[in-house]
Backbone as a ProteinNet text record, in pm:
[ID]
protein_1_A
[PRIMARY]
MPYNLSNFSMPVKLLFTGYLLAVAMGYGMALVQILFTHGMADGKAGLSLEDIVYSYYGNRSGSVLESKMNGSMKPMRRTRNVSR
[TERTIARY]
-2689.6	-2625.3	-2679.5	-2743.1	-2767.2	-2635.1	-2671.4	-2545.3	-2556.3	-2497.8	-2479.7	-2360.4	-2324.4	-2170.4	-2091.1	-2181.7	-2078.9	-2048.2	-2097.9	-2052.3	-1931	-1897.1	-1779.4	-1641.2	-1552.1	-1396.6	-1333.5	-1301.6	-1225.2	-1174.5	-1123.6	-1096.2	-1219.9	-1312.8	-1439.4	-1525.2	-1501.8	-1566.8	-1489.8	-1356.6	-1266.6	-1288.2	-1313.5	-1361.6	-1468	-1577.8	-1709	-1691.5	-1644.3	-1630.3	-1552.7	-1436.8	-1332.6	-1447	-1541.1	-1624.9	-1719.5	-1800	-1866.8	-1797.5	-1677.1	-1601	-1600.5	-1549	-1527.9	-1608.6	-1758.5	-1876	-1931.4	-1914.2	-1957.1	-1871.7	-1707.8	-1638	-1685.5	-1708.7	-1708.4	-1854.2	-1980.3	-2102.4	-2044.1	-1981.1	-1939.2	-1868.1	-1781.4	-1714.2	-1795.9	-1905.2	-1967.9	-2085.3	-2119.7	-2189.5	-2115.6	-1990.2	-1909.3	-1866.6	-1870.4	-1843.1	-1971.1	-2086.4	-2225.8	-2218.3	-2181	-2191.9	-2120.6	-1971.8	-1876.9	-1937.7	-1986	-1999.6	-2126.4	-2239.3	-2368.4	-2430.6	-2330	-2393.1	-2454.9	-2402.4	-2396.2	-2502.7	-2533.4	-2604.3	-2709.7	-2799.4	-2915.1	-2873.2	-2708.1	-2675.2	-2661.2	-2738.3	-2708.7	-2634.4	-2605.4	-2487.6	-2556.3	-2479.1	-2579.4	-2625.3	-2637.6	-2725.9	-2855.3	-2961	-3076.4	-3119.2	-3248.4	-3319	-3353	-3348.2	-3342.3	-3200.4	-3085.4	-2953.1	-2931.6	-2994.7	-2979.3	-3087.7	-3187.3	-3294	-3235.3	-3147.3	-3110.7	-2966.1	-2884.6	-2754.2	-2836.5	-2921.3	-2914.2	-3057.3	-3162.2	-3267.8	-3242.1	-3179.8	-3152.5	-3239	-3205.7	-3308	-3400.6	-3504.9	-3626.3	-3689.9	-3648.4	-3711.3	-3711.6	-3586	-3556.3	-3373.7	-3371.9	-3193.5	-3179.9	-3082.5	-3029.3	-3068	-3026.4	-3060.4	-3196.9	-3305.8	-3425	-3489.4	-3443.3	-3498	-3441.6	-3360.4	-3293.8	-3403.2	-3406.7	-3495.3	-3668.7	-3698.9	-3831.8	-3835.9	-3694.4	-3729.8	-3648.2	-3529.7	-3472.2	-3430.3	-3429.5	-3400.3	-3518.2	-3652.3	-3793.2	-3822.5	-3792.2	-3802.7	-3717.2	-3617.3	-3462.4	-3522.9	-3626.4	-3620.8	-3682.5	-3674.4	-3727.5	-3860.8	-3954.5	-4093.2	-4085.1	-4114.9	-4116.1	-4236.5	-4256.1	-4364.1	-4403	-4513.8	-4523.4	-4616.3	-4693.2	-4770.3	-4698.4	-4745.6	-4673.2	-4781
-623	-562	-468.5	-355.1	-316.7	-279.1	-323.1	-281.2	-176.1	-35.5	56.5	124.1	196.8	238.8	272.9	365	384.9	295.1	155.8	39.4	-44.5	11.1	-74.4	-9	-73.9	-13.6	56	136.4	235.2	158.2	47.6	7.9	-24.4	-90.7	-128.3	1.3	90.4	262.9	305.5	275.4	328.4	245.6	114.2	31.3	103.7	98.9	128.6	261.6	380.6	504.5	489.7	398.8	373	340.8	209.9	171.4	272	338.6	437	557.8	570	694.9	615.3	546.4	461.3	436.8	404.4	382.6	531.7	640.8	779.1	811.2	785.4	815.5	746.2	591	537.5	611.6	625.5	719.8	871.6	919.6	1070	1024.7	939	898.1	877.8	757.9	765.3	874.7	954.7	1078.4	1146.4	1194	1257.1	1196.8	1051.9	979.1	1032.6	976	1013	1138.2	1242.2	1372.6	1396.9	1358.5	1351.7	1314.8	1183.1	1064.7	1142.1	1187.5	1180	1343.2	1411.5	1556.7	1628	1616	1711.6	1612.3	1525.2	1452.1	1495	1587.2	1649.4	1789.4	1817.8	1953.1	2074.4	2054.7	2141.8	2140.8	2222.1	2211.8	2140.8	2062.6	2020.5	1864.4	1806.5	1678.8	1684	1628.4	1612.1	1476.2	1475.2	1317	1302.4	1397.9	1400.6	1333.9	1373.6	1311.5	1157.3	1126.8	975.9	880.8	970.7	887.1	871.9	987.5	982.4	909.7	899.9	808.5	652.8	617.6	476.2	423.1	510	469.4	506.3	646.3	651	762.5	793.9	891.7	823	816.4	739.9	761.2	908.4	988.8	939.6	849	822.5	861.4	772.9	758	860.7	911.4	976.1	887.8	731.1	672.9	663.1	654.2	668	760	898.3	1025.9	1034.9	977.1	997.6	891.2	798	691.2	749.9	821.5	880.2	1006.8	1057.8	1222.7	1234.5	1242.7	1278.5	1145.8	1057.3	934.2	832.2	860.1	793.2	779.7	861.1	823.2	721.6	707.7	589	428.3	446.7	289.4	221.6	95.9	5.1	-49.4	-81.9	-128	-294.6	-373.2	-506.6	-559.4	-652	-724.5	-839.4	-800	-905.3	-1032.7	-998.8	-1127.9	-1251.1	-1346.8	-1456.8	-1573.3
5638.8	5592.6	5444	5444.9	5288.6	5214.3	5073.3	4978.1	4898	4981.5	4894.2	4901.7	4829.5	4792.8	4921	5007.6	5161.2	5253.2	5226.5	5308.4	5226.6	5099.6	5014.7	5078.4	5033.5	5072.2	4984	4959.1	4854.9	4715.9	4732.1	4613.9	4526.7	4619.5	4548.5	4468.3	4550.1	4519.7	4406.6	4389.1	4293.4	4140.9	4178.8	4070	3989.3	4085.7	4006.3	3959.4	4022.4	3978.7	3831.8	3822.1	3682.4	3603.6	3629.8	3508.7	3476	3546.8	3502.1	3413.8	3455.1	3381.7	3230.2	3235.5	3135.5	3052.7	3086.9	3000.3	2931.1	3049	3006.7	2878.3	2904.4	2783.2	2639.1	2627.2	2531.2	2497.2	2562.1	2504.2	2441.7	2517.5	2445.4	2307.2	2308	2193.4	2080.3	2105.4	2013.4	1987.6	2051.5	2010.2	1928.3	1925	1860.5	1732.5	1738.1	1592	1505.8	1563.1	1491.8	1428.3	1533.1	1494.6	1352.9	1389.6	1267.1	1140.7	1148.1	1031.2	992.4	1044	972.5	977.6	1068.4	1117.9	967.6	857.1	757.3	639.9	654.3	582.2	484.2	543.8	521.1	429.9	473.4	384.7	491.2	641.1	737.3	831	896.8	997	1137.3	1200.8	1331.6	1289	1395.7	1390.7	1411.4	1304.6	1337.4	1301.7	1325.8	1312.2	1138.8	1076.9	919.3	894.7	963.6	922	949.2	1043.9	1077.9	970.4	977.8	875.7	731.8	678.9	537.8	548.4	642.5	655.1	688.2	751.6	764.8	648.3	629.2	550.8	398	391.9	238.1	213.9	98.2	-8.6	-94.4	-58	-123.9	-234.8	-249.3	-368	-479.3	-511.1	-677.5	-687.9	-778.4	-777.7	-931.9	-941.9	-1042.3	-1162.8	-1201.7	-1274.4	-1326.5	-1220.9	-1237.6	-1269.1	-1209.3	-1270.9	-1432.7	-1464.2	-1607.6	-1719.9	-1628.4	-1700	-1744	-1638.7	-1629.6	-1698.6	-1756.5	-1804	-1948.3	-1950.6	-2061.3	-2164.1	-2096.8	-2180.7	-2205.5	-2172	-2191	-2349.1	-2406.5	-2556	-2618.1	-2560.4	-2571.3	-2533.8	-2452.8	-2369.2	-2457.4	-2454.3	-2503.6	-2442.1	-2514	-2434.9	-2450.7	-2362.7	-2343	-2419.5	-2487.8	-2562.3	-2457.2	-2373.2	-2254.8	-2332.9	-2439.2	-2493.7	-2495.5	-2453.4	-2492	-2566.7
[MASK]
++++++++++++++++++++++++++++++++++++++++++++++++++++++++++++++++++++++++++++++++++++

């Protein structure tokens, strides 16, 4: 006897259907959570690949502190004497 859904009883069919509905609802909720959490990471409406990359990888172009150290605070920076 082949195992396909039409050969099972009604309670088993409902069990499979309920499981698939629960998994689909969880998947949908996860997508909504990602949309609301990371949807505006790049400043534009909607979810894009750049939103996900910016949220999980970060902005690697430099921090505010790094830009200040290489910009307006550069003359105030001490140089280290490396000779030993």
